[in-house]
C-alpha positions as a Python dict, from the first residue, in 0.01 Angstrom:
ca = {
    (1, 'M'): (0, 0, 0),
    (2, 'K'): (163, 103, -330),
    (3, 'K'): (461, -122, -258),
    (4, 'K'): (228, -411, -190),
    (5, 'A'): (36, -353, -516),
    (6, 'L'): (363, -325, -708),
    (7, 'S'): (484, -656, -558),
    (8, 'I'): (163, -830, -662),
    (9, 'L'): (193, -687, -1017),
    (10, 'L'): (553, -808, -1050),
    (11, 'L'): (453, -1152, -924),
    (12, 'L'): (174, -1173, -1184),
    (13, 'C'): (414, -1071, -1464),
    (14, 'L'): (666, -1334, -1359),
    (15, 'T'): (396, -1600, -1348),
    (16, 'L'): (271, -1508, -1696),
    (17, 'S'): (626, -1515, -1834),
    (18, 'L'): (697, -1864, -1693),
    (19, 'G'): (362, -1991, -1818),
    (20, 'T'): (423, -1859, -2166),
    (21, 'G'): (769, -2020, -2178),
    (22, 'W'): (625, -2354, -2063),
    (23, 'I'): (350, -2344, -2322),
    (24, 'Y'): (587, -2281, -2614),
    (25, 'A'): (869, -2503, -2492),
    (26, 'E'): (980, -2790, -2724),
    (27, 'P'): (936, -3147, -2603),
    (28, 'E'): (1232, -3323, -2450),
    (29, 'D'): (1291, -3545, -2751),
    (30, 'G'): (1348, -3237, -2965),
    (31, 'S'): (1083, -3332, -3220),
    (32, 'T'): (945, -3027, -3400),
    (33, 'E'): (819, -3194, -3719),
    (34, 'T'): (473, -3092, -3828),
    (35, 'W'): (263, -3203, -4124),
    (36, 'S'): (-69, -3133, -4283),
    (37, 'E'): (-298, -3293, -4539),
    (38, 'E'): (-539, -3123, -4773),
    (39, 'T'): (-877, -3276, -4844),
    (40, 'S'): (-1101, -3192, -5134),
    (41, 'D'): (-1296, -2933, -4934),
    (42, 'E'): (-1072, -2809, -4657),
    (43, 'T'): (-715, -2796, -4530),
    (44, 'V'): (-646, -2973, -4205),
    (45, 'D'): (-463, -2757, -3952),
    (46, 'E'): (-97, -2831, -3893),
    (47, 'W'): (-18, -3019, -3576),
    (48, 'S'): (282, -3174, -3416),
    (49, 'E'): (367, -3435, -3156),
    (50, 'E'): (318, -3180, -2883),
    (51, 'T'): (-48, -3139, -2981),
    (52, 'P'): (-273, -3253, -2693),
    (53, 'A'): (-403, -3605, -2729),
    (54, 'E'): (-763, -3502, -2723),
    (55, 'T'): (-896, -3360, -3046),
    (56, 'T'): (-1239, -3264, -3160),
    (57, 'E'): (-1157, -3249, -3529),
    (58, 'E'): (-1305, -3524, -3744),
    (59, 'Y'): (-1109, -3698, -4015),
    (60, 'S'): (-1217, -3866, -4336),
    (61, 'E'): (-1102, -4212, -4455),
    (62, 'E'): (-812, -4052, -4641),
    (63, 'T'): (-672, -3882, -4327),
    (64, 'E'): (-326, -4001, -4220),
    (65, 'Y'): (-239, -4055, -3857),
    (66, 'A'): (82, -3929, -3704),
    (67, 'E'): (290, -4168, -3496),
    (68, 'T'): (300, -4054, -3133),
    (69, 'D'): (442, -4213, -2824),
    (70, 'E'): (128, -4197, -2616),
    (71, 'N'): (-243, -4223, -2677),
    (72, 'L'): (-154, -4356, -3026),
    (73, 'Y'): (-501, -4470, -3129),
    (74, 'E'): (-706, -4205, -2942),
    (75, 'G'): (-919, -3958, -3135),
    (76, 'E'): (-1253, -3919, -3303),
    (77, 'Y'): (-1320, -4042, -3655),
    (78, 'S'): (-1583, -3942, -3907),
    (79, 'E'): (-1897, -4146, -3949),
    (80, 'G'): (-1839, -4476, -4130),
    (81, 'Y'): (-1471, -4490, -4031),
    (82, 'S'): (-1415, -4671, -3704),
    (83, 'E'): (-1122, -4648, -3469),
    (84, 'E'): (-1042, -5016, -3543),
    (85, 'E'): (-1017, -4937, -3916),
    (86, 'A'): (-787, -4645, -3841),
    (87, 'I'): (-563, -4864, -3633),
    (88, 'Q'): (-543, -5125, -3911),
    (89, 'E'): (-457, -4852, -4164),
    (90, 'W'): (-188, -4713, -3936),
    (91, 'Q'): (-42, -5061, -3887),
    (92, 'Q'): (-25, -5114, -4264),
    (93, 'E'): (133, -4775, -4336),
    (94, 'T'): (368, -4745, -4040),
    (95, 'P'): (672, -4975, -4018),
    (96, 'A'): (693, -5169, -3696),
    (97, 'E'): (955, -5046, -3451),
    (98, 'T'): (1123, -5257, -3190),
    (99, 'S'): (1236, -5107, -2864),
    (100, 'E'): (1413, -5288, -2586),
    (101, 'S'): (1266, -5040, -2340),
    (102, 'E'): (919, -5150, -2446),
    (103, 'G'): (1010, -5513, -2386),
    (104, 'E'): (975, -5615, -2752),
    (105, 'T'): (1210, -5883, -2883),
    (106, 'E'): (1263, -6051, -3216),
    (107, 'E'): (1062, -6363, -3291),
    (108, 'Q'): (1244, -6672, -3167),
    (109, 'P'): (1320, -6949, -3421),
    (110, 'V'): (1119, -7269, -3403),
    (111, 'L'): (1306, -7529, -3201),
    (112, 'P'): (1350, -7877, -3350),
    (113, 'I'): (1110, -8141, -3224),
    (114, 'V'): (1394, -8386, -3158),
    (115, 'A'): (1663, -8240, -2933),
    (116, 'P'): (2031, -8336, -2974),
    (117, 'D'): (1996, -8574, -2676),
    (118, 'G'): (1705, -8751, -2847),
    (119, 'T'): (1434, -8595, -2633),
    (120, 'I'): (1108, -8542, -2822),
    (121, 'R'): (957, -8199, -2765),
    (122, 'K'): (588, -8136, -2816),
    (123, 'P'): (497, -7895, -3097),
    (124, 'V'): (446, -7528, -3009),
    (125, 'L'): (181, -7411, -3254),
    (126, 'S'): (35, -7080, -3361),
    (127, 'S'): (-291, -7251, -3453),
    (128, 'G'): (-576, -7249, -3205),
    (129, 'A'): (-645, -7617, -3273),
    (130, 'A'): (-450, -7887, -3455),
    (131, 'A'): (-411, -8261, -3486),
    (132, 'V'): (-194, -8518, -3662),
    (133, 'Y'): (-322, -8868, -3733),
    (134, 'C'): (-136, -9181, -3844),
    (135, 'R'): (-331, -9390, -4093),
    (136, 'N'): (-100, -9689, -4046),
    (137, 'T'): (-152, -9733, -3676),
    (138, 'G'): (-491, -9564, -3649),
    (139, 'E'): (-373, -9339, -3367),
    (140, 'L'): (-421, -8971, -3299),
    (141, 'V'): (-55, -8888, -3247),
    (142, 'F'): (-96, -8532, -3119),
    (143, 'A'): (-381, -8289, -3071),
    (144, 'K'): (-427, -7934, -2947),
    (145, 'N'): (-782, -7830, -2852),
    (146, 'P'): (-920, -8108, -3076),
    (147, 'D'): (-1285, -8039, -2986),
    (148, 'K'): (-1281, -7659, -2996),
    (149, 'R'): (-1493, -7513, -3275),
    (150, 'F'): (-1337, -7297, -3546),
    (151, 'S'): (-1443, -7178, -3889),
    (152, 'P'): (-1289, -7404, -4154),
    (153, 'Y'): (-1302, -7142, -4431),
    (154, 'S'): (-1182, -7278, -4766),
    (155, 'I'): (-1085, -7626, -4650),
    (156, 'T'): (-1463, -7671, -4669),
    (157, 'K'): (-1402, -7717, -5042),
    (158, 'L'): (-1238, -8056, -4979),
    (159, 'L'): (-1575, -8204, -4887),
    (160, 'T'): (-1746, -8020, -5173),
    (161, 'A'): (-1498, -8157, -5426),
    (162, 'F'): (-1524, -8508, -5279),
    (163, 'L'): (-1904, -8512, -5308),
    (164, 'A'): (-1879, -8381, -5666),
    (165, 'I'): (-1638, -8659, -5760),
    (166, 'Q'): (-1869, -8914, -5599),
    (167, 'N'): (-2177, -8795, -5785),
    (168, 'L'): (-2069, -8648, -6120),
    (169, 'P'): (-1879, -8773, -6426),
    (170, 'M'): (-1564, -8572, -6486),
    (171, 'D'): (-1661, -8473, -6840),
    (172, 'Q'): (-2013, -8353, -6757),
    (173, 'K'): (-2082, -8007, -6899),
    (174, 'V'): (-2188, -7734, -6655),
    (175, 'T'): (-2342, -7398, -6745),
    (176, 'I'): (-2250, -7139, -6483),
    (177, 'S'): (-2539, -6964, -6307),
    (178, 'E'): (-2544, -6599, -6205),
    (179, 'E'): (-2536, -6698, -5835),
    (180, 'A'): (-2218, -6901, -5890),
    (181, 'A'): (-2050, -6638, -6107),
    (182, 'Y'): (-2113, -6357, -5858),
    (183, 'Q'): (-1946, -6526, -5560),
    (184, 'D'): (-1700, -6302, -5376),
    (185, 'G'): (-1342, -6369, -5268),
    (186, 'S'): (-1106, -6592, -5463),
    (187, 'T'): (-1259, -6719, -5786),
    (188, 'M'): (-1170, -6868, -6123),
    (189, 'N'): (-1348, -6571, -6287),
    (190, 'L'): (-1641, -6768, -6421),
    (191, 'L'): (-1910, -6576, -6606),
    (192, 'P'): (-2287, -6636, -6622),
    (193, 'G'): (-2356, -6873, -6910),
    (194, 'E'): (-1998, -6997, -6935),
    (195, 'E'): (-1969, -7366, -7019),
    (196, 'V'): (-1709, -7577, -6842),
    (197, 'N'): (-1690, -7938, -6728),
    (198, 'V'): (-1674, -8093, -6382),
    (199, 'E'): (-1302, -8169, -6399),
    (200, 'Q'): (-1220, -7805, -6477),
    (201, 'L'): (-1438, -7688, -6188),
    (202, 'L'): (-1261, -7930, -5954),
    (203, 'Y'): (-918, -7793, -6048),
    (204, 'G'): (-1051, -7440, -6012),
    (205, 'T'): (-1187, -7529, -5668),
    (206, 'M'): (-865, -7687, -5543),
    (207, 'I'): (-588, -7485, -5714),
    (208, 'L'): (-746, -7139, -5725),
    (209, 'S'): (-976, -7196, -5426),
    (210, 'G'): (-1253, -7073, -5653),
    (211, 'N'): (-1565, -6989, -5455),
    (212, 'D'): (-1755, -6968, -5783),
    (213, 'A'): (-1633, -7314, -5892),
    (214, 'A'): (-1732, -7475, -5561),
    (215, 'Y'): (-2075, -7309, -5577),
    (216, 'A'): (-2126, -7435, -5932),
    (217, 'L'): (-2032, -7790, -5830),
    (218, 'A'): (-2282, -7777, -5545),
    (219, 'E'): (-2562, -7664, -5780),
    (220, 'T'): (-2472, -7937, -6028),
    (221, 'V'): (-2472, -8216, -5769),
    (222, 'S'): (-2794, -8129, -5586),
    (223, 'G'): (-2981, -7883, -5808),
    (224, 'D'): (-2951, -7601, -5555),
    (225, 'V'): (-2703, -7499, -5287),
    (226, 'D'): (-2936, -7554, -4988),
    (227, 'S'): (-2988, -7918, -5086),
    (228, 'F'): (-2614, -7963, -5130),
    (229, 'V'): (-2545, -7816, -4785),
    (230, 'N'): (-2793, -8070, -4644),
    (231, 'L'): (-2594, -8344, -4823),
    (232, 'M'): (-2270, -8211, -4673),
    (233, 'N'): (-2410, -8216, -4320),
    (234, 'A'): (-2567, -8559, -4366),
    (235, 'T'): (-2228, -8690, -4486),
    (236, 'V'): (-2038, -8561, -4183),
    (237, 'R'): (-2307, -8691, -3948),
    (238, 'N'): (-2248, -9036, -4097),
    (239, 'L'): (-1883, -8988, -4004),
    (240, 'R'): (-1999, -8914, -3646),
    (241, 'C'): (-1871, -8558, -3662),
    (242, 'K'): (-2080, -8407, -3383),
    (243, 'N'): (-1908, -8067, -3378),
    (244, 'T'): (-1929, -7982, -3746),
    (245, 'N'): (-2188, -7791, -3945),
    (246, 'F'): (-2168, -7635, -4289),
    (247, 'A'): (-2367, -7336, -4412),
    (248, 'N'): (-2231, -7319, -4768),
    (249, 'P'): (-2013, -7525, -5005),
    (250, 'N'): (-1712, -7293, -5028),
    (251, 'G'): (-1639, -7171, -4673),
    (252, 'L'): (-1701, -6807, -4762),
    (253, 'I'): (-1839, -6725, -4418),
    (254, 'D'): (-1691, -6610, -4087),
    (255, 'D'): (-1967, -6713, -3850),
    (256, 'V'): (-1859, -6990, -3615),
    (257, 'S'): (-2216, -7025, -3489),
    (258, 'R'): (-2331, -7149, -3832),
    (259, 'H'): (-2025, -7279, -4016),
    (260, 'Y'): (-1780, -7463, -3795),
    (261, 'T'): (-1574, -7775, -3736),
    (262, 'T'): (-1307, -7908, -3500),
    (263, 'A'): (-965, -8056, -3554),
    (264, 'R'): (-1093, -8399, -3450),
    (265, 'D'): (-1393, -8384, -3683),
    (266, 'F'): (-1200, -8253, -3980),
    (267, 'L'): (-951, -8536, -3940),
    (268, 'E'): (-1241, -8775, -4000),
    (269, 'I'): (-1345, -8576, -4306),
    (270, 'S'): (-985, -8569, -4431),
    (271, 'K'): (-948, -8944, -4389),
    (272, 'M'): (-1247, -8992, -4615),
    (273, 'V'): (-1163, -8738, -4885),
    (274, 'F'): (-791, -8813, -4912),
    (275, 'A'): (-867, -9182, -4956),
    (276, 'N'): (-1010, -9086, -5298),
    (277, 'D'): (-730, -9106, -5556),
    (278, 'T'): (-896, -8858, -5794),
    (279, 'L'): (-934, -8593, -5527),
    (280, 'K'): (-583, -8656, -5401),
    (281, 'K'): (-447, -8602, -5751),
    (282, 'I'): (-639, -8278, -5803),
    (283, 'A'): (-570, -8146, -5452),
    (284, 'G'): (-200, -8222, -5504),
    (285, 'A'): (-169, -8026, -5828),
    (286, 'T'): (6, -7689, -5825),
    (287, 'E'): (-97, -7588, -6178),
    (288, 'Y'): (-349, -7676, -6446),
    (289, 'E'): (-390, -7577, -6810),
    (290, 'M'): (-743, -7445, -6839),
    (291, 'P'): (-865, -7482, -7199),
    (292, 'E'): (-1059, -7220, -7390),
    (293, 'T'): (-1431, -7189, -7312),
    (294, 'N'): (-1715, -7011, -7483),
    (295, 'M'): (-1630, -6699, -7280),
    (296, 'H'): (-1261, -6722, -7188),
    (297, 'E'): (-933, -6789, -7361),
    (298, 'A'): (-708, -7068, -7239),
    (299, 'Y'): (-488, -6990, -6939),
    (300, 'K'): (-280, -7159, -6671),
    (301, 'M'): (-405, -7199, -6314),
    (302, 'E'): (-133, -7163, -6051),
    (303, 'G'): (-181, -7263, -5689),
    (304, 'H'): (-72, -7099, -5364),
    (305, 'N'): (-42, -7390, -5121),
    (306, 'E'): (306, -7321, -4983),
    (307, 'L'): (369, -7679, -4871),
    (308, 'L'): (309, -7810, -5223),
    (309, 'L'): (481, -7524, -5404),
    (310, 'E'): (797, -7555, -5194),
    (311, 'G'): (826, -7918, -5303),
    (312, 'K'): (872, -8046, -4951),
    (313, 'S'): (920, -8420, -4936),
    (314, 'G'): (615, -8616, -4828),
    (315, 'Y'): (331, -8365, -4876),
    (316, 'L'): (100, -8516, -5136),
    (317, 'A'): (-213, -8304, -5138),
    (318, 'G'): (-415, -8061, -4933),
    (319, 'K'): (-613, -7740, -4908),
    (320, 'T'): (-561, -7408, -4735),
    (321, 'G'): (-819, -7171, -4594),
    (322, 'Y'): (-796, -6800, -4514),
    (323, 'W'): (-1007, -6514, -4387),
    (324, 'E'): (-762, -6283, -4216),
    (325, 'D'): (-395, -6319, -4122),
    (326, 'D'): (-487, -6472, -3786),
    (327, 'K'): (-776, -6677, -3923),
    (328, 'A'): (-614, -6940, -4142),
    (329, 'T'): (-667, -7314, -4178),
    (330, 'I'): (-499, -7605, -4354),
    (331, 'A'): (-550, -7978, -4408),
    (332, 'M'): (-276, -8192, -4567),
    (333, 'T'): (-204, -8555, -4639),
    (334, 'Y'): (157, -8672, -4606),
    (335, 'M'): (340, -8993, -4690),
    (336, 'E'): (711, -9065, -4652),
    (337, 'G'): (807, -9425, -4712),
    (338, 'T'): (518, -9618, -4560),
    (339, 'L'): (432, -9360, -4293),
    (340, 'D'): (90, -9222, -4388),
    (341, 'L'): (-19, -8908, -4197),
    (342, 'I'): (-292, -8645, -4203),
    (343, 'V'): (-255, -8301, -4043),
    (344, 'V'): (-521, -8040, -3971),
    (345, 'A'): (-467, -7693, -3824),
    (346, 'L'): (-743, -7441, -3751),
    (347, 'G'): (-745, -7080, -3634),
    (348, 'G'): (-379, -7019, -3710),
    (349, 'D'): (-147, -6750, -3840),
    (350, 'V'): (-145, -6755, -4220),
    (351, 'N'): (234, -6715, -4219),
    (352, 'K'): (289, -6995, -3966),
    (353, 'R'): (39, -7263, -4063),
    (354, 'G'): (300, -7434, -4283),
    (355, 'T'): (545, -7437, -3993),
    (356, 'D'): (272, -7581, -3771),
    (357, 'C'): (224, -7864, -4021),
    (358, 'D'): (598, -7928, -4036),
    (359, 'Q'): (614, -7951, -3657),
    (360, 'L'): (320, -8190, -3641),
    (361, 'I'): (476, -8412, -3908),
    (362, 'E'): (815, -8406, -3739),
    (363, 'Y'): (656, -8498, -3407),
    (364, 'A'): (466, -8789, -3564),
    (365, 'V'): (776, -8920, -3742),
    (366, 'A'): (966, -8917, -3412),
    (367, 'S'): (681, -9056, -3205),
    (368, 'V'): (519, -9330, -3412),
    (369, 'E'): (705, -9654, -3355),
    (370, 'G'): (807, -9822, -3678),
    (371, 'L'): (941, -10169, -3757),
    (372, 'K'): (1248, -10160, -3980),
    (373, 'V'): (1193, -10426, -4244),
    (374, 'V'): (1470, -10327, -4487),
    (375, 'E'): (1824, -10221, -4394),
    (376, 'K'): (2036, -10006, -4622),
    (377, 'G'): (2318, -10207, -4786),
    (378, 'Q'): (2136, -10536, -4735),
    (379, 'I'): (2216, -10806, -4997),
    (380, 'V'): (1883, -10945, -5118),
    (381, 'G'): (1981, -11169, -5410),
    (382, 'T'): (2148, -11177, -5750),
    (383, 'F'): (2049, -11060, -6095),
    (384, 'D'): (2154, -11169, -6445),
    (385, 'V'): (2387, -10951, -6652),
    (386, 'K'): (2391, -10989, -7027),
    (387, 'R'): (2726, -10974, -7210),
    (388, 'G'): (2907, -10935, -6882),
    (389, 'A'): (3243, -11060, -6765),
    (390, 'V'): (3032, -11246, -6510),
    (391, 'K'): (2678, -11371, -6563),
    (392, 'T'): (2531, -11255, -6230),
    (393, 'C'): (2586, -10984, -5972),
    (394, 'E'): (2463, -10930, -5619),
    (395, 'A'): (2193, -10668, -5559),
    (396, 'M'): (2175, -10464, -5241),
    (397, 'T'): (1926, -10215, -5101),
    (398, 'D'): (1993, -9844, -5137),
    (399, 'G'): (1765, -9730, -4858),
    (400, 'E'): (1560, -9829, -4557),
    (401, 'S'): (1196, -9913, -4511),
    (402, 'F'): (983, -9904, -4199),
    (403, 'M'): (643, -10053, -4146),
    (404, 'Y'): (393, -9897, -3909),
    (405, 'L'): (144, -10159, -3798),
    (406, 'P'): (-173, -10143, -3593),
    (407, 'K'): (-131, -10323, -3264),
    (408, 'Q'): (-350, -10612, -3377),
    (409, 'A'): (-159, -10665, -3705),
    (410, 'S'): (81, -10960, -3745),
    (411, 'K'): (435, -10917, -3873),
    (412, 'E'): (381, -11227, -4085),
    (413, 'L'): (167, -11015, -4318),
    (414, 'I'): (481, -10831, -4434),
    (415, 'Q'): (626, -10959, -4761),
    (416, 'L'): (941, -10845, -4943),
    (417, 'V'): (981, -10904, -5317),
    (418, 'A'): (1283, -10819, -5532),
    (419, 'V'): (1186, -10702, -5881),
    (420, 'Y'): (1471, -10651, -6129),
    (421, 'N'): (1483, -10454, -6452),
    (422, 'E'): (1389, -10659, -6756),
    (423, 'E'): (1730, -10641, -6926),
    (424, 'I'): (2055, -10550, -6755),
    (425, 'T'): (2351, -10537, -6992),
    (426, 'A'): (2719, -10490, -6911),
    (427, 'P'): (2898, -10272, -6830),
    (428, 'V'): (2737, -10218, -6490),
    (429, 'K'): (2886, -9992, -6223),
    (430, 'A'): (2852, -10050, -5850),
    (431, 'G'): (2560, -9837, -5734),
    (432, 'D'): (2366, -9850, -6060),
    (433, 'Q'): (1998, -9914, -5994),
    (434, 'V'): (1894, -10253, -6119),
    (435, 'G'): (1547, -10288, -5967),
    (436, 'V'): (1336, -10230, -5659),
    (437, 'Y'): (1267, -10415, -5336),
    (438, 'E'): (890, -10404, -5289),
    (439, 'V'): (734, -10404, -4944),
    (440, 'Y'): (384, -10549, -4906),
    (441, 'L'): (145, -10562, -4615),
    (442, 'A'): (-83, -10853, -4700),
    (443, 'D'): (-156, -10790, -5070),
    (444, 'E'): (-112, -10412, -5059),
    (445, 'K'): (214, -10262, -5179),
    (446, 'L'): (316, -9989, -4936),
    (447, 'D'): (676, -9910, -5021),
    (448, 'E'): (969, -9987, -5243),
    (449, 'V'): (1342, -9945, -5192),
    (450, 'P'): (1588, -9910, -5484),
    (451, 'L'): (1810, -10208, -5555),
    (452, 'V'): (2160, -10133, -5682),
    (453, 'A'): (2451, -10337, -5810),
    (454, 'A'): (2689, -10435, -5531),
    (455, 'A'): (2994, -10451, -5764),
    (456, 'D'): (3120, -10351, -6106),
    (457, 'V'): (3052, -10582, -6398),
    (458, 'E'): (3275, -10523, -6700),
    (459, 'E'): (3175, -10612, -7053),
    (460, 'G'): (3268, -10969, -7129),
    (461, 'W'): (3471, -11126, -7411),
    (462, 'I'): (3322, -11216, -7744),
    (463, 'L'): (3166, -11537, -7616),
    (464, 'S'): (2965, -11331, -7362),
    (465, 'R'): (2729, -11261, -7653),
    (466, 'F'): (2638, -11627, -7631),
    (467, 'G'): (2584, -11617, -7258),
    (468, 'L'): (2928, -11727, -7146),
    (469, 'S'): (3116, -11541, -6877),
    (470, 'N'): (3487, -11478, -6903),
    (471, 'K'): (3550, -11758, -6656),
    (472, 'E'): (3339, -11998, -6856),
    (473, 'T'): (3517, -11879, -7171),
    (474, 'L'): (3852, -11959, -7010),
    (475, 'I'): (3732, -12301, -6902),
    (476, 'L'): (3588, -12373, -7243),
    (477, 'G'): (3907, -12250, -7408),
    (478, 'G'): (4113, -12474, -7183),
    (479, 'L'): (3896, -12772, -7269),
    (480, 'V'): (3928, -12698, -7637),
    (481, 'L'): (4304, -12670, -7611),
    (482, 'L'): (4319, -12989, -7412),
    (483, 'F'): (4108, -13165, -7671),
    (484, 'I'): (4332, -13040, -7949),
    (485, 'L'): (4640, -13145, -7756),
    (486, 'L'): (4497, -13489, -7699),
    (487, 'L'): (4403, -13510, -8062),
    (488, 'I'): (4754, -13417, -8166),
    (489, 'I'): (4898, -13670, -7923),
    (490, 'R'): (4661, -13930, -8060),
    (491, 'I'): (4758, -13850, -8413),
    (492, 'I'): (5126, -13870, -8324),
    (493, 'N'): (5075, -14197, -8140),
    (494, 'R'): (4880, -14340, -8429),
    (495, 'G'): (5162, -14243, -8662),
    (496, 'R'): (5411, -14405, -8436),
    (497, 'M'): (5202, -14720, -8410),
    (498, 'K'): (5167, -14737, -8786),
    (499, 'K'): (5541, -14695, -8830),
    (500, 'K'): (5609, -14951, -8561),
    (501, 'K'): (5371, -15199, -8718),
    (502, 'K'): (5527, -15130, -9054),
    (503, 'L'): (5872, -15196, -8913),
    (504, 'E'): (5744, -15503, -8741),
    (505, 'R'): (5592, -15628, -9066),
    (506, 'Q'): (5915, -15551, -9245),
    (507, 'D'): (6112, -15735, -8974),
    (508, 'K'): (5871, -16023, -8993),
    (509, 'I'): (5897, -16035, -9372),
    (510, 'R'): (6275, -16012, -9351),
    (511, 'T'): (6286, -16286, -9089),
    (512, 'M'): (6055, -16500, -9297),
    (513, 'A'): (6269, -16432, -9603),
    (514, 'E'): (6586, -16513, -9416),
    (515, 'E'): (6430, -16827, -9280),
    (516, 'E'): (6315, -16920, -9629),
    (517, 'I'): (6664, -16851, -9770),
    (518, 'A'): (6824, -17051, -9490),
    (519, 'K'): (6583, -17331, -9551),
    (520, 'E'): (6648, -17329, -9923),
    (521, 'K'): (7022, -17308, -9857),
    (522, 'K'): (7001, -17597, -9624),
    (523, 'E'): (6803, -17797, -9877),
    (524, 'F'): (7055, -17699, -10144),
    (525, 'E'): (7348, -17809, -9932),
    (526, 'S'): (7170, -18128, -9854),
    (527, 'Y'): (7099, -18189, -10221),
    (528, 'R'): (7456, -18105, -10321),
    (529, 'G'): (7599, -18337, -10061),
    (530, 'R'): (7390, -18617, -10189),
    (531, 'Y'): (7503, -18537, -10542),
    (532, 'Y'): (7876, -18556, -10463),
    (533, 'N'): (7836, -18860, -10256),
}
């Protein structure tokens, strides 16, 4: 019995020893790092990666979260601090790690729309909805979820600015209300009672995306914001936008049930607003010198539209919208040569919306069929050169031009006109621009291609100042020399004729004298003979 009891006691001791060793054993990865954080009232107990995932301790908003391999976002949080907020804080503070074992890979580069074999690939977009429209042909070139509703956010301001331009003089004075001045988000820092004009508010709305500026414009147009919102919705209904509704003039709302649009509808809105030259100018500006007001010193506005700031060819104007990194919008107008496009992207990644626009543009350029009306290196005529070795020189095109016509349009409406610089003086080098080749569709000028000299023109001789080329100078010089030579020959011949006539007269006189002497001699002989006889 004693042996049995002793065996049981030894077994219990062994079990306790193994259990204790297991409890205090280090994890396999060898991590033993611990950390703690002190709050204003208490010190949080130290804990390490081996701490069990479940915890009953509450943490304040200042509490940091350790990075663990499992159950990363589990835990309880103090009142007013949600698990989602904790996750966002952890994501901001903790650098992202990539692990092949977890199946994570680096982001793949965007493939070109046109493959090396000429195949056109459809755009792969981050945006939830997008569309690209060709004004020339009137076709929707590409669309992704064109009728799905999204919040437009700050691209709402395009319609607000358009309606302000339509209804207000640019120099009208506006006194800022408290409601306008206290708008949240991006602003131009307007103050209650500040006096500005409509033009300044428009630049603040477009460049700074000023929610206060847009609100002030709405109040100025309609007297109050509710009336202006009614005007906005009436305007888009007239455009037959059935899936669009606005709840405010600046897009400062994230409620797709009240404030929404679609890619198809916002294309219609964009076609209207970008047709206005004043809005296009303001929405295409990247900076603006804001003058001094009664409450602010002068300062420079600087925009943040990446497609305009990067100076990419073709992008003329546009507006961005943003709520969160994955809730971004953009609407841009683009023109390269005669190709006139509009792009809209909704519900996209703020860091990829510009790439989405680039892909849409690239796809449209490759897909829309154009008619080449001007070839590069094409001789189109001649131009006059003052003081040149030659009087004229051929002009050739230094570029190409395509026309994009609606199906019902006639090619006969296309007209090409060469317009040369007013005064082109030698010397001229081949390749120097001497004018432009203008491309018209009916009476509307759509494009122009530079005209350059096709050859060198050296400065001419002195007579080129009188409009004579070197060749004409040579010809004229030859004629003058010939005239002089003929004149000399004539003078010589006249001298010879005079001398000949003189000699002839002398011979005639001599002959006459000899005849007279012979006659007298004969008479004398006759008289003498009679005398002697």
